[in-house]
Coordinates of C-alpha atoms in Angstrom, one line a residue:
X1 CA 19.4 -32.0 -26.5
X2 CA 21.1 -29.1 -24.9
X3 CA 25.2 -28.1 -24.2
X4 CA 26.8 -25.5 -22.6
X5 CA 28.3 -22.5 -23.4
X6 CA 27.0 -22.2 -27.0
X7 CA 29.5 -20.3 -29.2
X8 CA 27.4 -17.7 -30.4
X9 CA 24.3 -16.9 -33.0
X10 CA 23.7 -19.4 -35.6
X11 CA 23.3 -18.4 -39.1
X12 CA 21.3 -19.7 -41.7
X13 CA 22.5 -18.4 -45.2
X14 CA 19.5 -19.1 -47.0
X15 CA 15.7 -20.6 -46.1
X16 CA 15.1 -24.3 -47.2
X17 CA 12.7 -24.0 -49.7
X18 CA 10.6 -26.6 -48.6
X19 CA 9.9 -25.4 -44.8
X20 CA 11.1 -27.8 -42.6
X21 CA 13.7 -25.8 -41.4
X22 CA 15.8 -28.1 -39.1
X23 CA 18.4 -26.5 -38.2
X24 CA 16.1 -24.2 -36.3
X25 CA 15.2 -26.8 -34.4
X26 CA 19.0 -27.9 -33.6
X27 CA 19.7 -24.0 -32.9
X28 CA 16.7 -23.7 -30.7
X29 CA 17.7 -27.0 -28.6
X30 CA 20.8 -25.5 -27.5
X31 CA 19.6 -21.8 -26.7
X32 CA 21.5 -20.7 -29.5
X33 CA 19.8 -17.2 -31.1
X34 CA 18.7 -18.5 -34.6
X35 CA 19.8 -15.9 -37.1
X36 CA 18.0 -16.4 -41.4
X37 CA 20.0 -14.8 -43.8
X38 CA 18.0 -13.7 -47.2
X39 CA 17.1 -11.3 -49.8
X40 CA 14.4 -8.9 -48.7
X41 CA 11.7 -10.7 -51.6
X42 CA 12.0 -14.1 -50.1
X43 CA 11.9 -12.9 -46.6
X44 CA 8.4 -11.3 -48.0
X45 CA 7.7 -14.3 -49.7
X46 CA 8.2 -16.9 -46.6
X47 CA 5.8 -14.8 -44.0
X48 CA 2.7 -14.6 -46.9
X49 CA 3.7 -19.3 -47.0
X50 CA 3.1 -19.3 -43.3
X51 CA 6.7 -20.3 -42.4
X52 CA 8.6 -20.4 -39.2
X53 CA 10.2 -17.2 -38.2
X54 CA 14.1 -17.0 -37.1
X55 CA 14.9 -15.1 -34.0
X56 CA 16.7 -13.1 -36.4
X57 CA 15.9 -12.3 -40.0
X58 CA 18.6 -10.3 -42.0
X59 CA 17.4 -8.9 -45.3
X60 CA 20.2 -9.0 -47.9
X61 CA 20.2 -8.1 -51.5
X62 CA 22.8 -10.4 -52.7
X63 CA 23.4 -13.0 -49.9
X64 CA 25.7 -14.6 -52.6
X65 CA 28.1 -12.0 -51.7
X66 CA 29.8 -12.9 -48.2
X67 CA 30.8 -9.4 -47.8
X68 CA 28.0 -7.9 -48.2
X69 CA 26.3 -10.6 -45.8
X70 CA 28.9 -10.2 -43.0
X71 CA 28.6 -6.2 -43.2
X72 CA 24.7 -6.4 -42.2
X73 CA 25.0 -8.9 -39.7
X74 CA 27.5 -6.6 -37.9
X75 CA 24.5 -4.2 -38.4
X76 CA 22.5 -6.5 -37.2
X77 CA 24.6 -7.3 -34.0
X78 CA 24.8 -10.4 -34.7
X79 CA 27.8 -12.7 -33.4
X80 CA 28.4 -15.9 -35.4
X81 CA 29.3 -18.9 -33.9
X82 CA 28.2 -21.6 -36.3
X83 CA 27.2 -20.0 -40.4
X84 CA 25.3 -22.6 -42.4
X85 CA 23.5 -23.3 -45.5
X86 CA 20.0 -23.7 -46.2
X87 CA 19.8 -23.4 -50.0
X88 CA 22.1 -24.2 -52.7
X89 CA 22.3 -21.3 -54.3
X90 CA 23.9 -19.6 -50.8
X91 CA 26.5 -22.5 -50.0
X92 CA 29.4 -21.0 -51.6
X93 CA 29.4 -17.9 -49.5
X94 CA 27.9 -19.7 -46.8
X95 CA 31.1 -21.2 -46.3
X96 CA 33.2 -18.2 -47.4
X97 CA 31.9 -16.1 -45.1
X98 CA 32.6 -18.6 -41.7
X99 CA 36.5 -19.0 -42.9
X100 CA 36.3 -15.1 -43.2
X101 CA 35.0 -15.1 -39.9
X102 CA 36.8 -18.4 -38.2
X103 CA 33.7 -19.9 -37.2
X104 CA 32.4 -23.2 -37.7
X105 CA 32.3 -25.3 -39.9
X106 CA 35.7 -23.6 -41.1
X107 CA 38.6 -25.3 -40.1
X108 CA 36.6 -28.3 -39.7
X109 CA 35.3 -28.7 -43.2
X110 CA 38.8 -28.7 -44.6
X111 CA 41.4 -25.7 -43.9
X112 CA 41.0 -25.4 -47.6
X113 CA 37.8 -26.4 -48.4
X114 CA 35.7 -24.4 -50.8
X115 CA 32.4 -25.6 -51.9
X116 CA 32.8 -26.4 -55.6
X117 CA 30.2 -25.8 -58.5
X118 CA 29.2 -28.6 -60.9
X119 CA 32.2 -28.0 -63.7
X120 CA 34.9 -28.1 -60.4
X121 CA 33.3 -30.7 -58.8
X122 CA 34.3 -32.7 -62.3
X123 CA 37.6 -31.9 -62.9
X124 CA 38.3 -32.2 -59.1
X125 CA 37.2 -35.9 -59.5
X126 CA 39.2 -36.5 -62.7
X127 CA 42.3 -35.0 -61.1
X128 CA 42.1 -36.7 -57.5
X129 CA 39.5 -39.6 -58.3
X130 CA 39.7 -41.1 -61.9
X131 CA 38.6 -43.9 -60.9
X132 CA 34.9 -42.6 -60.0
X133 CA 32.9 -43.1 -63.5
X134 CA 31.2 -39.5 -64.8
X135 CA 29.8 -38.8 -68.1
X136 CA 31.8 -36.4 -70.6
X137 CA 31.5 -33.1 -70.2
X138 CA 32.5 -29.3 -71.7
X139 CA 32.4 -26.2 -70.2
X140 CA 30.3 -23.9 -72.5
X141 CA 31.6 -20.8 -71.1
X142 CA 33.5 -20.1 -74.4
X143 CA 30.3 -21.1 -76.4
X144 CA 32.7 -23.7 -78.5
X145 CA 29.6 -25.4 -79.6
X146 CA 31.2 -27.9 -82.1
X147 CA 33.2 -29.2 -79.4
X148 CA 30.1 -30.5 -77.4
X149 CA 29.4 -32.7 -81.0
X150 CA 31.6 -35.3 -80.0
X151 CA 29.6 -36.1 -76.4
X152 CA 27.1 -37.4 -78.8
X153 CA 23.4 -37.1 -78.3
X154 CA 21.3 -36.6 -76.7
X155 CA 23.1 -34.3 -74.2
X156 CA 22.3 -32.8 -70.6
X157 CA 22.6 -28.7 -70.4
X158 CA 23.1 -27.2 -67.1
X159 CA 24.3 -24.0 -65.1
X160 CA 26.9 -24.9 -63.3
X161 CA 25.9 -23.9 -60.3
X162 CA 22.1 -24.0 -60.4
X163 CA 20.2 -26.0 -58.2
X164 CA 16.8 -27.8 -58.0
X165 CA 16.9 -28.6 -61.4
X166 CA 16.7 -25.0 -63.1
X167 CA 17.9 -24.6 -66.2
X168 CA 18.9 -28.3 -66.7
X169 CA 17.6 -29.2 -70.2
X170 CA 17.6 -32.4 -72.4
X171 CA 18.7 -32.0 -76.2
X172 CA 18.2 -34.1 -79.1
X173 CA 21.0 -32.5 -81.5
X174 CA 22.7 -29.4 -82.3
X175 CA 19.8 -26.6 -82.9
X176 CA 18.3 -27.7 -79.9
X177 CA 21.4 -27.6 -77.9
X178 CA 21.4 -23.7 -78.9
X179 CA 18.3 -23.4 -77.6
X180 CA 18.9 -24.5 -74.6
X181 CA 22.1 -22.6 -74.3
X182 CA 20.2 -19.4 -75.2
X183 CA 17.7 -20.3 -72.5
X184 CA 20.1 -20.9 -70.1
X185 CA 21.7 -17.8 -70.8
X186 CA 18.0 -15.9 -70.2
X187 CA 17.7 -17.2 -67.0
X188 CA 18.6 -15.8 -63.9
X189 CA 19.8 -17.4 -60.7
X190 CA 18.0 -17.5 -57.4
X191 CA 17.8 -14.4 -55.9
X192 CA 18.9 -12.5 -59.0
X193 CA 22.4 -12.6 -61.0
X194 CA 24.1 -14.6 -63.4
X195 CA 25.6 -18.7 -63.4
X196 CA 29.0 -19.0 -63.4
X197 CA 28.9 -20.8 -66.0
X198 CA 27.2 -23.7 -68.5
X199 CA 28.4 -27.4 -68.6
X200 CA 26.9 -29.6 -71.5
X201 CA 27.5 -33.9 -70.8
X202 CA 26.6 -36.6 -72.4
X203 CA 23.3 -38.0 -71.5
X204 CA 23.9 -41.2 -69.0
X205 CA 20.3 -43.5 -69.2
X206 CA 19.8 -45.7 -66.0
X207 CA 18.0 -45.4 -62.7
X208 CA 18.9 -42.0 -60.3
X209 CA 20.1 -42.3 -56.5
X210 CA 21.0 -39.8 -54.4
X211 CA 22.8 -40.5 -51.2
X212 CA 22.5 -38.4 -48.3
X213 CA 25.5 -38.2 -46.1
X214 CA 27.6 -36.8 -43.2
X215 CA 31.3 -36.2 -43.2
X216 CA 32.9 -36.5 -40.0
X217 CA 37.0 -36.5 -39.8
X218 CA 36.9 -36.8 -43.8
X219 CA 34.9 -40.1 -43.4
X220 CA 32.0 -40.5 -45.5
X221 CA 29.2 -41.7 -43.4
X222 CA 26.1 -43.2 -45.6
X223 CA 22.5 -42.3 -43.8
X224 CA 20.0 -43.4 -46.9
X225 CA 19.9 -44.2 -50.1
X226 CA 17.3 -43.2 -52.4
X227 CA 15.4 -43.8 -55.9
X228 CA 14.9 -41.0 -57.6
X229 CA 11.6 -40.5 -59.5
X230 CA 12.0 -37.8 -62.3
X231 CA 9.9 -36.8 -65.3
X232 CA 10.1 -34.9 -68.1
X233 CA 8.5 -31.6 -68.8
X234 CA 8.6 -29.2 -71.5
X235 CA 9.7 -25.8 -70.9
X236 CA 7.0 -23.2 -71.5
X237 CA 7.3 -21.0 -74.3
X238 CA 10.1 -23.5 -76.1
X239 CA 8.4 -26.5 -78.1
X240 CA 10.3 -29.5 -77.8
X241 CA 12.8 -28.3 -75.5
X242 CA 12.4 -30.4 -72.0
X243 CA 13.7 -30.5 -68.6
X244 CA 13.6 -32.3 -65.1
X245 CA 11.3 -32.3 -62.5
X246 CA 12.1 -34.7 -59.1
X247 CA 8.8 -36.5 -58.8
X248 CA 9.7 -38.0 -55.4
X249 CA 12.5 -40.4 -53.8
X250 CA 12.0 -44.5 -52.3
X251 CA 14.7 -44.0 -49.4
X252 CA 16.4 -47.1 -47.5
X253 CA 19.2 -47.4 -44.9
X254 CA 22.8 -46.7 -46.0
X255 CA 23.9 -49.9 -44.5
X256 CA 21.6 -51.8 -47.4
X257 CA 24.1 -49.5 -49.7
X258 CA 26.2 -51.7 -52.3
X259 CA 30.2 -51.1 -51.2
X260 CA 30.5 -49.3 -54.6
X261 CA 28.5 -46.5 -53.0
X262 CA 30.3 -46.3 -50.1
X263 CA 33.5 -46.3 -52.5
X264 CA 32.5 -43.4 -54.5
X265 CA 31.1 -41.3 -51.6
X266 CA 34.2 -41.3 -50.0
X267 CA 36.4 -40.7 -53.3
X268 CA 33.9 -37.6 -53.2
X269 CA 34.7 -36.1 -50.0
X270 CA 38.6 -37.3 -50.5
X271 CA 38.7 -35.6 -54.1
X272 CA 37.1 -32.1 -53.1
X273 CA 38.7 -31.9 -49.7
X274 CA 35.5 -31.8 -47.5
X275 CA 36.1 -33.1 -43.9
X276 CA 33.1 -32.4 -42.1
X277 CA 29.3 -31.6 -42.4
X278 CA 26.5 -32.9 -44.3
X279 CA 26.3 -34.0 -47.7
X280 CA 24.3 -35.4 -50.7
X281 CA 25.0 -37.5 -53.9
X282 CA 23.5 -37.4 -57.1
X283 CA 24.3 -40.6 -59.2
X284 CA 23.1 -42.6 -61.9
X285 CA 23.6 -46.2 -62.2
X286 CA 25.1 -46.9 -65.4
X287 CA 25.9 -50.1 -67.3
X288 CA 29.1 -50.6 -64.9
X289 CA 28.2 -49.3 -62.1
X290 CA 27.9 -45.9 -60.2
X291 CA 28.4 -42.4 -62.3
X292 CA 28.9 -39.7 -60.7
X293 CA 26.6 -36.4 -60.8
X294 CA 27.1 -34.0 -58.5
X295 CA 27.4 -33.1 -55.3
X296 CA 26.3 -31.0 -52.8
X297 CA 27.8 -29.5 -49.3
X298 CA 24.3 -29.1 -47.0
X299 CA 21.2 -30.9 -46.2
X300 CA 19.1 -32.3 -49.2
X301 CA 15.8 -30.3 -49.6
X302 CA 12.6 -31.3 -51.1
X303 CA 11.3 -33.1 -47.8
X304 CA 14.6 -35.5 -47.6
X305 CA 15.7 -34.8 -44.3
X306 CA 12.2 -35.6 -42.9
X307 CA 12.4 -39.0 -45.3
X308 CA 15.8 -39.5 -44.2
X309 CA 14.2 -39.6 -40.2
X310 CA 11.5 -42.0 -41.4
X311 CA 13.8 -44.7 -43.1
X312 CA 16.4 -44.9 -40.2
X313 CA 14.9 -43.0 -37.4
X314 CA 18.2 -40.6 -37.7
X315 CA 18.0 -36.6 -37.5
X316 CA 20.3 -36.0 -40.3
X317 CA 20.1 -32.3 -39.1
X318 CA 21.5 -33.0 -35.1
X319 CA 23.7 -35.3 -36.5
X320 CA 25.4 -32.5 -38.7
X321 CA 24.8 -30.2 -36.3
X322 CA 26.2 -31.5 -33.8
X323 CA 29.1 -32.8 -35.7
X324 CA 30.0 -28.9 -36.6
X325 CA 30.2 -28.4 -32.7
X326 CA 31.9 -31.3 -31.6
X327 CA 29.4 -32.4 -29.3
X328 CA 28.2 -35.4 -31.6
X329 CA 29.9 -39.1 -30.6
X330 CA 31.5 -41.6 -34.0
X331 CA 28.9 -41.4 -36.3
X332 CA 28.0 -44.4 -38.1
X333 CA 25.5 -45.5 -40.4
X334 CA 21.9 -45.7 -38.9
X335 CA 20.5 -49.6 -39.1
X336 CA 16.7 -49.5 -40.5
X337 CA 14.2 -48.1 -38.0
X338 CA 11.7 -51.1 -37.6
X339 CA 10.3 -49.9 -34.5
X340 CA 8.3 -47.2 -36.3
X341 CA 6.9 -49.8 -38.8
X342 CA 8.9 -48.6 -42.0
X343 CA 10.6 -52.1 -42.6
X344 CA 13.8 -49.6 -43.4
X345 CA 11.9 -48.2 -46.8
X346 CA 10.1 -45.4 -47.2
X347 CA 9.0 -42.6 -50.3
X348 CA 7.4 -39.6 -50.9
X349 CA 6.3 -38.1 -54.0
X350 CA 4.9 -34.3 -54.7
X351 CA 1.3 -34.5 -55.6
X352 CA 0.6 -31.5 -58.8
X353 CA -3.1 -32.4 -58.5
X354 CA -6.6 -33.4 -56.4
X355 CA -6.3 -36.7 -58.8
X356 CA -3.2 -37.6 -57.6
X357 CA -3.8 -37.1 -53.6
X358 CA -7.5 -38.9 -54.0
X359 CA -5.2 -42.0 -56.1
X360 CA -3.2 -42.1 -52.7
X361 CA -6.3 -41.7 -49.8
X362 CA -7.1 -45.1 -52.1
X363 CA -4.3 -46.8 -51.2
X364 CA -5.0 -49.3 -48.5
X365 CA -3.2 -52.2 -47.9
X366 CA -1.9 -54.3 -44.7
X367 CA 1.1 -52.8 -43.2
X368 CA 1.3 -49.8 -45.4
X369 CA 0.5 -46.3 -43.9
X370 CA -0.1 -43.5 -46.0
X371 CA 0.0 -39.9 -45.1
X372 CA -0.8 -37.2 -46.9
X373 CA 0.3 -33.7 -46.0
X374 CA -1.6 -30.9 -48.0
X375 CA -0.2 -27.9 -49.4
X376 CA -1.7 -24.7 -47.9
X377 CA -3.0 -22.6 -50.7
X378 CA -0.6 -20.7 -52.4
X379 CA -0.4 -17.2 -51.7
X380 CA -1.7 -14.5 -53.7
X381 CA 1.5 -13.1 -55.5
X382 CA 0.3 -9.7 -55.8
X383 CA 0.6 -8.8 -52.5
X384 CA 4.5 -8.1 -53.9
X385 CA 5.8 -5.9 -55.1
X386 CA 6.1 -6.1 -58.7
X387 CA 10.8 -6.1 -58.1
X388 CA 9.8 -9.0 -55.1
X389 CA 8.0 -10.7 -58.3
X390 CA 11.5 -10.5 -60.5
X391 CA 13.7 -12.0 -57.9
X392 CA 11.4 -14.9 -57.1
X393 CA 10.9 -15.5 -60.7
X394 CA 13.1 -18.8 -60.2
X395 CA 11.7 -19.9 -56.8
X396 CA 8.2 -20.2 -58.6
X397 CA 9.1 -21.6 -60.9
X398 CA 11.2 -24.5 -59.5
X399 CA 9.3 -24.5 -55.7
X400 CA 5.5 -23.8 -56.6
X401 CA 3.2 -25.5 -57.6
X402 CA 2.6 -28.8 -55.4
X403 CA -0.7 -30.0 -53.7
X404 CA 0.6 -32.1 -51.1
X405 CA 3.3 -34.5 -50.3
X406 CA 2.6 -38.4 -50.0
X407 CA 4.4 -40.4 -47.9
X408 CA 4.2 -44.4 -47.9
X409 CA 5.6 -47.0 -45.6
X410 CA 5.7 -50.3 -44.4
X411 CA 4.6 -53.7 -46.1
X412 CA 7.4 -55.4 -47.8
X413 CA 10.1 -53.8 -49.1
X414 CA 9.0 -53.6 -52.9
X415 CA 5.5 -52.3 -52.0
X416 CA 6.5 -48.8 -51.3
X417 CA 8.2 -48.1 -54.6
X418 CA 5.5 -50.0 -56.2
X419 CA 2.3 -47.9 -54.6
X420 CA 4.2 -44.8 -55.5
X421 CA 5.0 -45.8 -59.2
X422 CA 1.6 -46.4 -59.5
X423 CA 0.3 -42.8 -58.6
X424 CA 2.5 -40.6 -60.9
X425 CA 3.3 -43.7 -63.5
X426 CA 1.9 -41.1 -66.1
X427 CA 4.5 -38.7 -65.3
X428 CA 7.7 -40.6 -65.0
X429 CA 9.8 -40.4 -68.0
X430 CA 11.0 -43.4 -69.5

C-alpha cells in the first residue's frame, strides 16, 4: 500500500522487543524515512540479535524524556510526521512528544489525551466508568502498608507503570508484601530510572484475556480475543516470593467476543479519553463477569500482532497506521480468516527448552499445522560494555531467554488450546 505526499519521517519511540517490527513495514510501504528512537545500550543490543535496522537510529539516554528526545532528532534532522510507540515503557513520551510537536496521532488521539499508567488508568475508570468491575487497589507511594490489609490476601504488587510483567509479584500476607515492596523498590525501569509509583490489588482468580484493539473516532473496534497462559515463577535470590511469566495466548476473532467485552472496551477508551490508535486489554474473568486490568495505548508485543494476522487475516499494524493518517476506510471487526486454514483460532506459546520444541515437532494431527520458529542463539553479552549491561538489566531479564515460538492452528476449535496446554501443562499455574 502506498499514498501520496507522506507527512514526514516516522518515529518509532522505542524497539518492540520481540522483533517484528511492523510499523517498519507500514513506514516503508509508503516511502516514509523510518526513524528508531532508543538508548544507546539497546541500539547495541538489537544489532548483536540480528534485528532489522531503521533508516534512522537515534541514540538517546533517557528516551522517557520527550525533551530530550525531540532535541536529538533536531540533531538528527529529522522531521516528524507520525511519532509512535514501540515499547511500553516509551508510550508516555511517545505521545508527549507528537502533541509537543503537533504531529500525529495528537489531535487525533484525543486533544487531551495522555497515556495513563496503571494507578490512573484506575481511578480514571472509577470516576468515568463505575460500572467496569476492577479489583481494589492502593497506591503504595506513601508506603501505608496497613492500609493494603484490608484488600485481603493474597494480593498482586506492581509498578505502576512497568511493563511485561517486571516487578509484578504475588503475596501471601504481610511480610511478604514487604518483600516485594522492597524488591520493587530495587528494581529499575527499562532503560534505567525509577516507577512512578507502586499499586498493591487484591488478587482476582479466574481465566486471563487480553483484547487487542483499534480506536477509530473514539469507537472501540475488537480485532481478537485471547487466552492468556501465565505461570508462576519464583524470583531469584527471594524464596517464596513469585511472579508472572506470559506462557503464550489461544487468539480468536473479536466478533466471537461476548457483548460484555465490547462493553468494557469501549467504557475504556470513553473513560481515559483515547480516540484513535491501537490498543490492548488486560482482563480477567471473574465470577460476574469481565475485571478490568489494565490497559495499554500501542501494539501488543510478545508475537501478538503476528497472531492477531493469523486468527483474522487483519494487519493490526496498517490498520493503526493507517488510521493515524487518515488513509484507512470504517474499521470494523475482522470475521475469522478460514481461507488460511485457522478455523478463526490460533496460539502460540514461548518454548524455555529443546524438550518443549521436540513435545511440539510431535504434534501431528489432521488439520492442525504446527510451526516452530527457533530462537537464534543468544548473543554473547560481553561484547557490552559493562554500563550497556546495567541498562539492559530489565530487558534480560523480562525478554531473554526463549528457544522458539510455537504456533498451532486449525482442527476444531478446542484443539488448539488443548495441544498447547499440553506442552507447557507443567508450567501453568493453577
Amino acid at each position: 500500500m502506498t499514498t501520496g505526499n507522506p507527512p514526514g519521517d516516522f518515529v518509532q519511540v522505542g524497539a518492540t522487543r520481540d522483533g517484528l517490527d511492523p510499523y517498519l513495514d507500514c513506514a516503508r510501504r509508503r516511502g516514509m524515512r523510518a526513524v528508531l528512537v532508543e538508548t544507546p545500550a539497546y541500539l547495541r543490543w538489537r544489532r548483536l540479535l540480528g534485528r532489522r535496522e531503521f533508516d534512522v537510529e537515534v541514540a538517546v539516554a533517557r528516551p522517557q524524556d520527550p525533551d530530550a528526545v525531540r532535541a536529538a532528532l533536531t540533531a538528527a534532522a529529522v522531521v516528524p510526521g507520525l511519532v509512535l510507540t514501540g515499547f511500553e515503557r516509551y508510550v508516555y513520551a511517545g505521545f508527549a512528544l507528537a502533541e509537543a510537536l503537533r504531529v500525529t496521532p495528537w489531535p487525533g488521539a484525543g486533544v487531551d489525551f495522555r497515556p495513563l499508567d496503571k494507578r490512573e488508568q484506575r481511578e480514571a475508570l472509577l470516576r468515568g466508568a463505575p460500572q467496569v468491575a476492577q479489583p481494589r487497589f492502593l497506591p503504595m507511594d506513601l508506603g501505608d502498608q496497613d492500609a493494603a490489609d484490608g484488600l485481603g490476601f493474597p494480593q498482586v504488587i506492581k509498578p505502576a507503570d512497568g511493563g511485561g510483567g517486571l516487578g509484578v509479584l504475588l503475596v501471601d500476607g504481610a511480610a511478604q508484601r514487604g518483600r516485594a515492596l522492597d524488591r520493587i523498590r530495587a528494581l529499575a525501569n527499562y532503560g534505567g530510572g525509577a516507577f512512578s509509583g507502586i499499586v498493591v490489588e487484591e488478587f482476582v482468580k479466574g481465566p486471563e484475556l487480553s483484547l487487542q484493539g483499534v480506536a477509530q473516532h473514539g469507537g472501540a473496534v475488537l480485532l481478537s480475543v485471547c487466552e492468556k497462559l501465565t505461570c508462576l515463577e519464583e524470583v531469584p535470590g527471594e524464596p517464596g516470593l513469585s511472579g508472572f511469566r506470559e506462557v503464550g495466548h489461544v487468539a480468536r476473532p473479536g466478533t466471537d467476543a461476548p457483548p460484555e467485552l465490547h462493553a468494557l472496551a469501549q467504557a475504556c477508551l470513553d473513560a481515559v479519553g483515547y480516540r484513535a490508535g491501537p490498543f490492548h486489554l488486560d482482563v480477567l474473568q471473574g465470577p460476574t463477569g469481565p475485571v478490568f486490568v489494565e490497559m495499554g495505548f500501542r501494539l501488543s508485543g510478545g508475537g501478538l500482532v503476528a497472531l492477531v494476522e493469523k486468527t483474522t487475516g487483519a494487519d493490526w499494524a496498517e490498520l493503526a497506521f493507517a488510521s493515524h493518517l487518515g488513509d484507512a476506510a470504517p474499521l470494523r471487526a475482522p470475521s475469522p480468516d478460514t481461507g488460511t486454514g485457522t478455523g478463526g483460532v490460533a496460539g502460540q506459546i514461548s518454548a524455555v527448552s529443546e524438550a518443549e520444541l521436540a513435545a511440539a515437532e510431535a504434534l501431528q494431527e489432521p488439520g492442525i499445522t504446527v510451526e516452530i520458529r527457533r530462537a537464534a542463539p543468544p548473543p554473547d553479552h560481553s561484547a557490552l560494555p559493562a554500563d550497556d549491561l546495567s541498562v539492559l538489566a530489565s530487558d534480560l531479564a523480562r525478554h531473554t531467554g526463549s528457544a522458539g515460538r510455537v504456533v498451532v492452528s486449525g482442527g476444531p476449535a478446542d484443539r488448539v488450546p488443548a495441544l498447547l496446554h499440553s506442552l507447557v501443562a507443567h508450567r501453568l499455574r493453577g
